[in-house]
PDB file of C-alpha atoms and ligand atoms in Angstrom:
ATOM      1  CA  UNK A 198      -2.460 -32.706  18.063  1.00 63.00           C
ATOM      2  CA  UNK A 199      -3.285 -30.287  15.262  1.00 74.00           C
ATOM      3  CA  UNK A 200      -0.255 -29.025  13.334  1.00 75.00           C
ATOM      4  CA  UNK A 201      -0.796 -25.404  12.276  1.00 79.00           C
ATOM      5  CA  UNK A 202      -0.660 -24.825   8.515  1.00 90.00           C
ATOM      6  CA  UNK A 203       1.942 -22.531   6.943  1.00 89.00           C
ATOM      7  CA  UNK A 204      -0.449 -19.566   6.903  1.00 89.00           C
ATOM      8  CA  UNK A 205      -1.364 -19.875  10.589  1.00 92.00           C
ATOM      9  CA  UNK A 206       2.305 -20.353  11.497  1.00 94.00           C
ATOM     10  CA  UNK A 207       3.419 -17.120   9.855  1.00 96.00           C
ATOM     11  CA  UNK A 208       0.441 -15.151  11.181  1.00 96.00           C
ATOM     12  CA  UNK A 209       0.872 -16.457  14.753  1.00 96.00           C
ATOM     13  CA  UNK A 210       4.597 -15.771  14.862  1.00 97.00           C
ATOM     14  CA  UNK A 211       4.144 -12.279  13.450  1.00 97.00           C
ATOM     15  CA  UNK A 212       1.532 -11.669  16.151  1.00 96.00           C
ATOM     16  CA  UNK A 213       4.057 -12.857  18.729  1.00 96.00           C
ATOM     17  CA  UNK A 214       6.607 -10.485  17.138  1.00 96.00           C
ATOM     18  CA  UNK A 215       8.972 -13.437  16.744  1.00 97.00           C
ATOM     19  CA  UNK A 216      11.160 -11.701  14.175  1.00 97.00           C
ATOM     20  CA  UNK A 217      13.687 -14.472  13.401  1.00 98.00           C
ATOM     21  CA  UNK A 218      11.037 -17.176  13.109  1.00 97.00           C
ATOM     22  CA  UNK A 219       8.903 -15.039  10.765  1.00 98.00           C
ATOM     23  CA  UNK A 220      11.903 -14.297   8.538  1.00 98.00           C
ATOM     24  CA  UNK A 221      12.950 -17.957   8.472  1.00 97.00           C
ATOM     25  CA  UNK A 222       9.409 -19.066   7.635  1.00 97.00           C
ATOM     26  CA  UNK A 223       9.370 -16.511   4.805  1.00 98.00           C
ATOM     27  CA  UNK A 224      12.662 -17.820   3.412  1.00 97.00           C
ATOM     28  CA  UNK A 225      11.492 -21.444   3.699  1.00 97.00           C
ATOM     29  CA  UNK A 226       8.239 -20.759   1.889  1.00 97.00           C
ATOM     30  CA  UNK A 227      10.024 -18.918  -0.916  1.00 96.00           C
ATOM     31  CA  UNK A 228      12.582 -21.741  -1.244  1.00 96.00           C
ATOM     32  CA  UNK A 229       9.679 -24.150  -1.579  1.00 95.00           C
ATOM     33  CA  UNK A 230       8.630 -22.130  -4.639  1.00 94.00           C
ATOM     34  CA  UNK A 231       5.618 -20.434  -3.129  1.00 94.00           C
ATOM     35  CA  UNK A 232       3.952 -17.407  -4.733  1.00 93.00           C
ATOM     36  CA  UNK A 233       5.383 -14.349  -2.900  1.00 93.00           C
ATOM     37  CA  UNK A 234       1.958 -12.699  -3.026  1.00 91.00           C
ATOM     38  CA  UNK A 235       0.576 -15.434  -0.755  1.00 94.00           C
ATOM     39  CA  UNK A 236       3.218 -14.663   1.854  1.00 96.00           C
ATOM     40  CA  UNK A 237       2.419 -10.946   1.662  1.00 94.00           C
ATOM     41  CA  UNK A 238      -1.272 -11.757   2.076  1.00 94.00           C
ATOM     42  CA  UNK A 239      -0.604 -13.748   5.260  1.00 96.00           C
ATOM     43  CA  UNK A 240       1.596 -10.996   6.681  1.00 95.00           C
ATOM     44  CA  UNK A 241      -1.059  -8.421   5.811  1.00 93.00           C
ATOM     45  CA  UNK A 242      -3.690 -10.502   7.609  1.00 94.00           C
ATOM     46  CA  UNK A 243      -1.427 -10.619  10.663  1.00 96.00           C
ATOM     47  CA  UNK A 244      -1.049  -6.825  10.563  1.00 94.00           C
ATOM     48  CA  UNK A 245      -4.831  -6.447  10.608  1.00 94.00           C
ATOM     49  CA  UNK A 246      -4.881  -8.503  13.803  1.00 96.00           C
ATOM     50  CA  UNK A 247      -1.999  -6.463  15.249  1.00 95.00           C
ATOM     51  CA  UNK A 248      -4.111  -3.349  14.590  1.00 94.00           C
ATOM     52  CA  UNK A 249      -7.117  -4.913  16.320  1.00 96.00           C
ATOM     53  CA  UNK A 250      -5.023  -5.836  19.364  1.00 96.00           C
ATOM     54  CA  UNK A 251      -3.697  -2.278  19.495  1.00 95.00           C
ATOM     55  CA  UNK A 252      -7.230  -0.915  19.264  1.00 94.00           C
ATOM     56  CA  UNK A 253      -8.354  -3.227  22.088  1.00 95.00           C
ATOM     57  CA  UNK A 254      -5.462  -2.109  24.274  1.00 96.00           C
ATOM     58  CA  UNK A 255      -3.759  -5.519  24.169  1.00 94.00           C
ATOM     59  CA  UNK A 256      -0.722  -4.110  22.331  1.00 93.00           C
ATOM     60  CA  UNK A 257       1.139  -0.855  22.852  1.00 94.00           C
ATOM     61  CA  UNK A 258       2.300   1.315  19.967  1.00 95.00           C
ATOM     62  CA  UNK A 259       5.761  -0.264  20.366  1.00 96.00           C
ATOM     63  CA  UNK A 260       4.309  -3.636  19.292  1.00 95.00           C
ATOM     64  CA  UNK A 261       2.720  -2.015  16.250  1.00 94.00           C
ATOM     65  CA  UNK A 262       6.116  -0.490  15.407  1.00 95.00           C
ATOM     66  CA  UNK A 263       7.879  -3.826  15.843  1.00 96.00           C
ATOM     67  CA  UNK A 264       5.292  -5.597  13.671  1.00 96.00           C
ATOM     68  CA  UNK A 265       5.807  -2.894  11.024  1.00 95.00           C
ATOM     69  CA  UNK A 266       9.561  -3.451  11.170  1.00 96.00           C
ATOM     70  CA  UNK A 267       9.165  -7.242  10.784  1.00 97.00           C
ATOM     71  CA  UNK A 268       6.850  -6.671   7.803  1.00 96.00           C
ATOM     72  CA  UNK A 269       9.477  -4.387   6.231  1.00 96.00           C
ATOM     73  CA  UNK A 270      12.092  -7.138   6.622  1.00 97.00           C
ATOM     74  CA  UNK A 271       9.719  -9.726   5.145  1.00 97.00           C
ATOM     75  CA  UNK A 272       9.279  -7.425   2.146  1.00 95.00           C
ATOM     76  CA  UNK A 273      13.067  -7.123   1.758  1.00 95.00           C
ATOM     77  CA  UNK A 274      13.273 -10.908   1.432  1.00 96.00           C
ATOM     78  CA  UNK A 275      10.185 -11.241  -0.777  1.00 94.00           C
ATOM     79  CA  UNK A 276      10.801  -8.329  -3.155  1.00 91.00           C
ATOM     80  CA  UNK A 277      13.432  -9.922  -5.457  1.00 91.00           C
ATOM     81  CA  UNK A 278      11.129 -12.951  -5.943  1.00 89.00           C
ATOM     82  CA  UNK A 279       8.208 -10.672  -6.672  1.00 85.00           C
ATOM     83  CA  UNK A 280      10.129  -8.706  -9.271  1.00 78.00           C
ATOM     84  CA  UNK A 281      11.474 -11.890 -10.873  1.00 77.00           C
ATOM     85  CA  UNK A 282       8.017 -13.439 -10.999  1.00 75.00           C
ATOM     86  CA  UNK A 283       6.248 -10.443 -12.493  1.00 70.00           C
ATOM     87  CA  UNK A 284       7.711  -8.769 -15.447  1.00 71.00           C
ATOM     88  CA  UNK A 285       5.426  -6.646 -17.498  1.00 69.00           C
ATOM     89  CA  UNK A 286       5.955  -3.950 -20.069  1.00 73.00           C
ATOM     90  CA  UNK A 287       3.120  -1.599 -19.269  1.00 73.00           C
ATOM     91  CA  UNK A 288       3.814   1.988 -20.099  1.00 82.00           C
ATOM     92  CA  UNK A 289       2.522   4.783 -17.954  1.00 93.00           C
ATOM     93  CA  UNK A 290       3.710   7.108 -15.243  1.00 96.00           C
ATOM     94  CA  UNK A 291       2.110   7.066 -11.809  1.00 97.00           C
ATOM     95  CA  UNK A 292       2.590   9.728  -9.157  1.00 98.00           C
ATOM     96  CA  UNK A 293       2.172   8.171  -5.724  1.00 98.00           C
ATOM     97  CA  UNK A 294       2.323   9.186  -2.089  1.00 98.00           C
ATOM     98  CA  UNK A 295       0.836   8.813   1.383  1.00 98.00           C
ATOM     99  CA  UNK A 296      -1.246  11.891   2.110  1.00 98.00           C
ATOM    100  CA  UNK A 297      -0.539  14.586   4.678  1.00 98.00           C
ATOM    101  CA  UNK A 298      -0.877  13.560   8.322  1.00 97.00           C
ATOM    102  CA  UNK A 299      -0.261   9.881   7.597  1.00 98.00           C
ATOM    103  CA  UNK A 300       3.101   8.105   7.776  1.00 97.00           C
ATOM    104  CA  UNK A 301       1.984   4.531   6.987  1.00 97.00           C
ATOM    105  CA  UNK A 302       3.970   3.370   3.989  1.00 96.00           C
ATOM    106  CA  UNK A 303       4.231  -0.424   4.023  1.00 94.00           C
ATOM    107  CA  UNK A 304       1.204  -0.902   1.745  1.00 95.00           C
ATOM    108  CA  UNK A 305       2.161   2.040  -0.470  1.00 97.00           C
ATOM    109  CA  UNK A 306       5.592   0.508  -0.993  1.00 94.00           C
ATOM    110  CA  UNK A 307       4.082  -2.849  -1.959  1.00 92.00           C
ATOM    111  CA  UNK A 308       1.846  -1.097  -4.499  1.00 95.00           C
ATOM    112  CA  UNK A 309       4.905   0.714  -5.875  1.00 95.00           C
ATOM    113  CA  UNK A 310       6.945  -2.508  -6.176  1.00 90.00           C
ATOM    114  CA  UNK A 311       4.107  -4.243  -8.018  1.00 90.00           C
ATOM    115  CA  UNK A 312       3.626  -1.269 -10.365  1.00 93.00           C
ATOM    116  CA  UNK A 313       7.330  -1.190 -11.200  1.00 90.00           C
ATOM    117  CA  UNK A 314       7.493  -4.936 -11.726  1.00 87.00           C
ATOM    118  CA  UNK A 315       4.684  -4.551 -14.261  1.00 88.00           C
ATOM    119  CA  UNK A 316       6.720  -1.964 -16.155  1.00 89.00           C
ATOM    120  CA  UNK A 317       5.144   1.265 -14.915  1.00 94.00           C
ATOM    121  CA  UNK A 318       7.257   4.296 -14.077  1.00 94.00           C
ATOM    122  CA  UNK A 319       6.514   5.473 -10.541  1.00 96.00           C
ATOM    123  CA  UNK A 320       7.377   8.730  -8.817  1.00 98.00           C
ATOM    124  CA  UNK A 321       6.952   8.185  -5.093  1.00 98.00           C
ATOM    125  CA  UNK A 322       6.679  11.346  -3.011  1.00 98.00           C
ATOM    126  CA  UNK A 323       6.940   9.396   0.249  1.00 98.00           C
ATOM    127  CA  UNK A 324       4.740   9.934   3.281  1.00 98.00           C
ATOM    128  CA  UNK A 325       2.944  12.875   4.894  1.00 98.00           C
ATOM    129  CA  UNK A 326       2.767  14.616   1.513  1.00 98.00           C
ATOM    130  CA  UNK A 327       1.076  18.046   1.619  1.00 98.00           C
ATOM    131  CA  UNK A 328      -1.596  18.814  -1.019  1.00 97.00           C
ATOM    132  CA  UNK A 329       0.563  21.608  -2.489  1.00 97.00           C
ATOM    133  CA  UNK A 330       3.434  19.189  -3.155  1.00 98.00           C
ATOM    134  CA  UNK A 331       1.138  16.728  -4.935  1.00 97.00           C
ATOM    135  CA  UNK A 332      -0.190  19.608  -7.050  1.00 97.00           C
ATOM    136  CA  UNK A 333       3.237  20.964  -7.954  1.00 97.00           C
ATOM    137  CA  UNK A 334       4.560  17.540  -8.880  1.00 98.00           C
ATOM    138  CA  UNK A 335       1.442  16.709 -10.897  1.00 98.00           C
ATOM    139  CA  UNK A 336       1.848  19.937 -12.884  1.00 97.00           C
ATOM    140  CA  UNK A 337       5.557  19.328 -13.402  1.00 97.00           C
ATOM    141  CA  UNK A 338       5.410  15.624 -14.299  1.00 96.00           C
ATOM    142  CA  UNK A 339       1.952  15.346 -15.925  1.00 96.00           C
ATOM    143  CA  UNK A 340       1.608  11.678 -14.876  1.00 97.00           C
ATOM    144  CA  UNK A 341      -0.964   9.308 -16.385  1.00 96.00           C
ATOM    145  CA  UNK A 342      -2.463   8.634 -12.950  1.00 97.00           C
ATOM    146  CA  UNK A 343      -2.354   9.968  -9.417  1.00 98.00           C
ATOM    147  CA  UNK A 344      -2.376   7.485  -6.547  1.00 98.00           C
ATOM    148  CA  UNK A 345      -2.931   8.305  -2.884  1.00 98.00           C
ATOM    149  CA  UNK A 346      -2.394   6.011   0.059  1.00 98.00           C
ATOM    150  CA  UNK A 347      -3.927   6.560   3.496  1.00 98.00           C
ATOM    151  CA  UNK A 348      -4.652   4.290   6.466  1.00 97.00           C
ATOM    152  CA  UNK A 349      -5.980   6.745   9.013  1.00 97.00           C
ATOM    153  CA  UNK A 350      -9.540   7.976   9.038  1.00 95.00           C
ATOM    154  CA  UNK A 351      -8.167  11.526   9.324  1.00 94.00           C
ATOM    155  CA  UNK A 352      -6.158  11.041   6.163  1.00 96.00           C
ATOM    156  CA  UNK A 353      -9.405  11.099   4.178  1.00 97.00           C
ATOM    157  CA  UNK A 354      -9.571  14.856   4.833  1.00 97.00           C
ATOM    158  CA  UNK A 355      -6.105  15.278   3.322  1.00 97.00           C
ATOM    159  CA  UNK A 356      -7.119  13.131   0.345  1.00 98.00           C
ATOM    160  CA  UNK A 357     -10.228  15.260  -0.155  1.00 98.00           C
ATOM    161  CA  UNK A 358      -8.287  18.510   0.012  1.00 98.00           C
ATOM    162  CA  UNK A 359      -5.537  17.281  -2.317  1.00 98.00           C
ATOM    163  CA  UNK A 360      -8.016  15.948  -4.865  1.00 98.00           C
ATOM    164  CA  UNK A 361     -10.192  19.079  -4.628  1.00 97.00           C
ATOM    165  CA  UNK A 362      -7.201  21.277  -5.372  1.00 97.00           C
ATOM    166  CA  UNK A 363      -6.021  19.151  -8.265  1.00 97.00           C
ATOM    167  CA  UNK A 364      -9.479  19.130  -9.862  1.00 97.00           C
ATOM    168  CA  UNK A 365      -9.589  22.949  -9.705  1.00 96.00           C
ATOM    169  CA  UNK A 366      -6.319  23.379 -11.614  1.00 95.00           C
ATOM    170  CA  UNK A 367      -6.549  25.503 -14.738  1.00 95.00           C
ATOM    171  CA  UNK A 368      -4.443  23.028 -16.684  1.00 95.00           C
ATOM    172  CA  UNK A 369      -7.210  20.612 -17.706  1.00 95.00           C
ATOM    173  CA  UNK A 370      -4.767  17.913 -18.783  1.00 94.00           C
ATOM    174  CA  UNK A 371      -3.685  17.667 -15.133  1.00 96.00           C
ATOM    175  CA  UNK A 372      -7.062  18.428 -13.536  1.00 97.00           C
ATOM    176  CA  UNK A 373      -8.558  15.446 -15.364  1.00 96.00           C
ATOM    177  CA  UNK A 374      -5.861  12.942 -14.441  1.00 97.00           C
ATOM    178  CA  UNK A 375      -7.516   9.742 -13.158  1.00 97.00           C
ATOM    179  CA  UNK A 376      -7.182   9.394  -9.386  1.00 98.00           C
ATOM    180  CA  UNK A 377      -6.964   6.224  -7.377  1.00 98.00           C
ATOM    181  CA  UNK A 378      -6.922   5.848  -3.602  1.00 98.00           C
ATOM    182  CA  UNK A 379      -5.832   2.862  -1.545  1.00 98.00           C
ATOM    183  CA  UNK A 380      -5.266   1.656   1.994  1.00 96.00           C
ATOM    184  CA  UNK A 381      -6.759  -0.930   4.290  1.00 91.00           C
ATOM    185  CA  UNK A 382      -9.987   0.880   5.066  1.00 92.00           C
ATOM    186  CA  UNK A 383     -10.953   2.734   1.916  1.00 97.00           C
ATOM    187  CA  UNK A 384     -14.212   1.774   0.207  1.00 98.00           C
ATOM    188  CA  UNK A 385     -16.727   3.117  -2.318  1.00 98.00           C
ATOM    189  CA  UNK A 386     -18.084   5.625   0.209  1.00 98.00           C
ATOM    190  CA  UNK A 387     -14.642   6.996   1.030  1.00 98.00           C
ATOM    191  CA  UNK A 388     -13.877   7.152  -2.690  1.00 98.00           C
ATOM    192  CA  UNK A 389     -16.994   9.238  -3.337  1.00 98.00           C
ATOM    193  CA  UNK A 390     -16.386  11.401  -0.255  1.00 98.00           C
ATOM    194  CA  UNK A 391     -12.837  12.366  -1.251  1.00 98.00           C
ATOM    195  CA  UNK A 392     -13.726  12.775  -4.943  1.00 98.00           C
ATOM    196  CA  UNK A 393     -11.461  10.016  -6.285  1.00 98.00           C
ATOM    197  CA  UNK A 394     -12.281   7.963  -9.381  1.00 98.00           C
ATOM    198  CA  UNK A 395     -11.125   4.522  -8.248  1.00 98.00           C
ATOM    199  CA  UNK A 396     -10.219   2.712  -5.053  1.00 98.00           C
ATOM    200  CA  UNK A 397      -8.563  -0.536  -3.995  1.00 98.00           C
ATOM    201  CA  UNK A 398      -7.722  -2.255  -0.732  1.00 96.00           C
ATOM    202  CA  UNK A 399      -5.408  -4.685  -2.475  1.00 94.00           C
ATOM    203  CA  UNK A 400      -2.253  -3.583  -4.291  1.00 94.00           C
ATOM    204  CA  UNK A 401      -2.613  -6.148  -7.095  1.00 92.00           C
ATOM    205  CA  UNK A 402      -6.189  -5.037  -7.784  1.00 95.00           C
ATOM    206  CA  UNK A 403      -4.830  -1.463  -7.895  1.00 97.00           C
ATOM    207  CA  UNK A 404      -2.232  -2.452 -10.492  1.00 95.00           C
ATOM    208  CA  UNK A 405      -4.900  -4.136 -12.661  1.00 94.00           C
ATOM    209  CA  UNK A 406      -7.049  -0.999 -12.434  1.00 96.00           C
ATOM    210  CA  UNK A 407      -4.119   1.217 -13.474  1.00 96.00           C
ATOM    211  CA  UNK A 408      -3.425  -1.048 -16.457  1.00 94.00           C
ATOM    212  CA  UNK A 409      -7.026  -0.902 -17.577  1.00 95.00           C
ATOM    213  CA  UNK A 410      -7.519   2.845 -17.047  1.00 95.00           C
ATOM    214  CA  UNK A 411      -4.312   3.881 -18.803  1.00 93.00           C
ATOM    215  CA  UNK A 412      -4.985   1.510 -21.715  1.00 91.00           C
ATOM    216  CA  UNK A 413      -8.491   2.938 -22.199  1.00 89.00           C
ATOM    217  CA  UNK A 414      -7.171   6.506 -22.266  1.00 83.00           C
ATOM    218  CA  UNK A 415      -4.390   5.836 -24.825  1.00 76.00           C
TER     219      UNK A 415
HETATM  220  C1  B12 B 154       2.089  -0.976  11.198  1.00 85.14           C
HETATM  221  C2  B12 B 154       1.133   0.084  11.650  1.00 85.14           C
HETATM  222  C3  B12 B 154       1.672   1.288  12.095  1.00 85.14           C
HETATM  223  C4  B12 B 154       3.165   1.626  11.975  1.00 85.14           C
HETATM  224  C5  B12 B 154       3.407   2.112  10.529  1.00 85.14           C
HETATM  225  C6  B12 B 154       4.769   1.720   9.986  1.00 85.14           C
HETATM  226  C7  B12 B 154       4.896   2.082   8.529  1.00 85.14           C
HETATM  227  N1  B12 B 154       6.109   2.385   8.135  1.00 85.14           N
HETATM  228  O1  B12 B 154       3.962   2.088   7.742  1.00 85.14           O
HETATM  229  C8  B12 B 154       3.307   2.752  13.048  1.00 85.14           C
HETATM  230  C9  B12 B 154       3.654   2.118  14.366  1.00 85.14           C
HETATM  231  C10 B12 B 154       4.314   3.862  12.726  1.00 85.14           C
HETATM  232  C11 B12 B 154       1.851   3.265  13.121  1.00 85.14           C
HETATM  233  C12 B12 B 154       1.513   4.508  13.630  1.00 85.14           C
HETATM  234  C13 B12 B 154       0.200   4.912  13.857  1.00 85.14           C
HETATM  235  N2  B12 B 154      -0.912   4.189  13.677  1.00 85.14           N
HETATM  236 CO1  B12 B 154      -0.915   2.533  12.669  1.00 85.14          CO
HETATM  237  N3  B12 B 154      -1.103   0.802  12.079  1.00 85.14           N
HETATM  238  C14 B12 B 154      -0.284  -0.147  11.636  1.00 85.14           C
HETATM  239  C15 B12 B 154      -1.026  -1.442  11.260  1.00 85.14           C
HETATM  240  C16 B12 B 154      -0.899  -2.414  12.428  1.00 85.14           C
HETATM  241  C17 B12 B 154      -0.589  -2.143  10.003  1.00 85.14           C
HETATM  242  C18 B12 B 154      -0.563  -1.289   8.727  1.00 85.14           C
HETATM  243  C19 B12 B 154       0.107  -2.061   7.624  1.00 85.14           C
HETATM  244  O2  B12 B 154       1.262  -1.808   7.278  1.00 85.14           O
HETATM  245  N4  B12 B 154      -0.585  -3.087   7.081  1.00 85.14           N
HETATM  246  C20 B12 B 154      -0.034  -3.992   6.045  1.00 85.14           C
HETATM  247  C21 B12 B 154      -0.170  -3.368   4.661  1.00 85.14           C
HETATM  248  C22 B12 B 154       0.430  -4.290   3.601  1.00 85.14           C
HETATM  249  O3  B12 B 154      -1.546  -3.197   4.399  1.00 85.14           O
HETATM  250  P1  B12 B 154      -2.169  -1.844   3.831  1.00 85.14           P
HETATM  251  O4  B12 B 154      -1.431  -0.686   4.329  1.00 85.14           O
HETATM  252  O5  B12 B 154      -3.612  -1.894   3.961  1.00 85.14           O
HETATM  253  O6  B12 B 154      -1.769  -1.908   2.260  1.00 85.14           O
HETATM  254  C23 B12 B 154      -2.353  -2.818   1.343  1.00 85.14           C
HETATM  255  C24 B12 B 154      -3.549  -2.238   0.600  1.00 85.14           C
HETATM  256  O7  B12 B 154      -4.315  -1.398   1.401  1.00 85.14           O
HETATM  257  C25 B12 B 154      -2.959  -1.600  -0.621  1.00 85.14           C
HETATM  258  N5  B12 B 154      -2.611  -0.178  -0.640  1.00 85.14           N
HETATM  259  C26 B12 B 154      -2.025   0.585   0.305  1.00 85.14           C
HETATM  260  N6  B12 B 154      -1.877   1.850  -0.149  1.00 85.14           N
HETATM  261  C27 B12 B 154      -2.356   1.874  -1.399  1.00 85.14           C
HETATM  262  C28 B12 B 154      -2.475   2.933  -2.324  1.00 85.14           C
HETATM  263  C29 B12 B 154      -3.085   2.690  -3.552  1.00 85.14           C
HETATM  264  C30 B12 B 154      -3.245   3.822  -4.508  1.00 85.14           C
HETATM  265  C31 B12 B 154      -3.569   1.389  -3.863  1.00 85.14           C
HETATM  266  C32 B12 B 154      -4.229   1.140  -5.154  1.00 85.14           C
HETATM  267  C33 B12 B 154      -3.449   0.343  -2.945  1.00 85.14           C
HETATM  268  C34 B12 B 154      -2.842   0.587  -1.729  1.00 85.14           C
HETATM  269  O8  B12 B 154      -1.776  -2.323  -0.866  1.00 85.14           O
HETATM  270  C35 B12 B 154      -1.308  -3.055   0.241  1.00 85.14           C
HETATM  271  C36 B12 B 154      -1.131  -4.497  -0.157  1.00 85.14           C
HETATM  272  O9  B12 B 154      -2.284  -5.045  -0.682  1.00 85.14           O
HETATM  273  C37 B12 B 154      -2.496  -0.890  11.088  1.00 85.14           C
HETATM  274  C38 B12 B 154      -3.610  -1.911  11.249  1.00 85.14           C
HETATM  275  C39 B12 B 154      -4.386  -2.130   9.955  1.00 85.14           C
HETATM  276  N7  B12 B 154      -5.543  -2.720  10.067  1.00 85.14           N
HETATM  277  O10 B12 B 154      -3.978  -1.742   8.889  1.00 85.14           O
HETATM  278  C40 B12 B 154      -2.508   0.252  12.127  1.00 85.14           C
HETATM  279  C41 B12 B 154      -3.501   1.454  11.989  1.00 85.14           C
HETATM  280  C42 B12 B 154      -3.624   1.835  10.523  1.00 85.14           C
HETATM  281  N8  B12 B 154      -2.828   2.500  12.758  1.00 85.14           N
HETATM  282  C43 B12 B 154      -3.658   3.172  13.460  1.00 85.14           C
HETATM  283  C44 B12 B 154      -3.295   4.247  14.321  1.00 85.14           C
HETATM  284  C45 B12 B 154      -4.380   4.830  15.202  1.00 85.14           C
HETATM  285  C46 B12 B 154      -1.982   4.754  14.337  1.00 85.14           C
HETATM  286  C47 B12 B 154      -1.478   5.972  15.135  1.00 85.14           C
HETATM  287  C48 B12 B 154      -2.416   7.189  15.133  1.00 85.14           C
HETATM  288  C49 B12 B 154      -1.183   5.492  16.572  1.00 85.14           C
HETATM  289  C50 B12 B 154      -0.725   6.577  17.538  1.00 85.14           C
HETATM  290  N9  B12 B 154      -1.498   6.747  18.572  1.00 85.14           N
HETATM  291  O11 B12 B 154       0.257   7.234  17.334  1.00 85.14           O
HETATM  292  C51 B12 B 154      -0.131   6.257  14.420  1.00 85.14           C
HETATM  293  C52 B12 B 154      -0.344   7.259  13.267  1.00 85.14           C
HETATM  294  C53 B12 B 154       0.916   7.850  12.752  1.00 85.14           C
HETATM  295  C54 B12 B 154       0.626   8.697  11.520  1.00 85.14           C
HETATM  296  N10 B12 B 154       0.528   9.998  11.664  1.00 85.14           N
HETATM  297  O12 B12 B 154       0.444   8.138  10.454  1.00 85.14           O
HETATM  298  C55 B12 B 154      -5.099   2.719  13.275  1.00 85.14           C
HETATM  299  C56 B12 B 154      -5.904   3.688  12.393  1.00 85.14           C
HETATM  300  C57 B12 B 154      -7.322   3.872  12.920  1.00 85.14           C
HETATM  301  C58 B12 B 154      -8.100   4.904  12.163  1.00 85.14           C
HETATM  302  N11 B12 B 154      -9.355   4.547  11.900  1.00 85.14           N
HETATM  303  O13 B12 B 154      -7.657   5.956  11.816  1.00 85.14           O
HETATM  304  C59 B12 B 154      -4.902   1.264  12.702  1.00 85.14           C
HETATM  305  C60 B12 B 154      -6.028   0.790  11.753  1.00 85.14           C
HETATM  306  C61 B12 B 154      -4.808   0.307  13.928  1.00 85.14           C
HETATM  307  C62 B12 B 154      -6.118   0.178  14.672  1.00 85.14           C
HETATM  308  N12 B12 B 154      -6.938  -0.803  14.336  1.00 85.14           N
HETATM  309  O14 B12 B 154      -6.385   0.963  15.552  1.00 85.14           O
HETATM  310  N13 B12 B 154       1.000   2.353  12.681  1.00 85.14           N
END
């Protein structure tokens, strides 16, 4: 009989929405000294499959909500290990939020945790953030970078509107702030369509990009 490996185990149990087992597996893997990012990657892979099952009508929205809740609990367990493992002293202020019409925030929150653990200052505006609020906060805070999260296809319209309005600001120091977008389905085409400068589908890649961009501008 084939024994499933640790990755398959976590993914399968998350797919079965077996909350306690997933949380115990997470704790066990961390106690064994595993890289917390690997656990997040497995859970993220499981969420992709949850999304596919929802799309195919195999799961109801309630299952997607439950999976989201389990992921949030996994993150609660993983976060202290993540912060302990990664300590950086980057300087730079990043204004972040999920764009209007979209309430997905699990990925955004991971990106925020990783940014903070690398030493960045982050202002998180939360979810469903209207373009006007992004603009006002950008003018008030003058961050080094603006970061938008969005998982829905319709959220690309909000990204485009927000970015369009920011680029038209009279205050050039804000209008020229580098912009990065992220979320499971963004790509180079979406980036060009919404007028952003950079994109990432992986939070760690996003952090590396922020490091590089801010360093080059200082
Ligand atoms: C969980 C979930 C939910 C939860 C969200 C809970 C929460 N608090 O976030 C709930 C149940 C609320 C939900 C609701 C809906 N959802 Co939903 N949801 C998902 C699901 C299954 C997982 C998302 C997730 O958390 N993934 C795990 C995280 C870690 O991954 P991630 O978000 O991609 O983030 C990573 C990177 O992208 C990156 N990242 C994220 N943001 C940023 C930002 C920057 C700047 C950077 C650099 C990086 C970065 O970092 C993370 C780690 O690497 C996805 C399936 C999928 N394929 O994503 C569907 C999915 C996104 N949902 C979908 C849909 C349709 C909906 C609903 C419209 C359903 C409905 N009929 O009501 C609503 C929309 C509500 C709204 N207005 O936003 C569709 C979207 C389809 C589309 N093309 O638009 C998907 C793709 C499912 C599917 N395949 O059909 N959903």
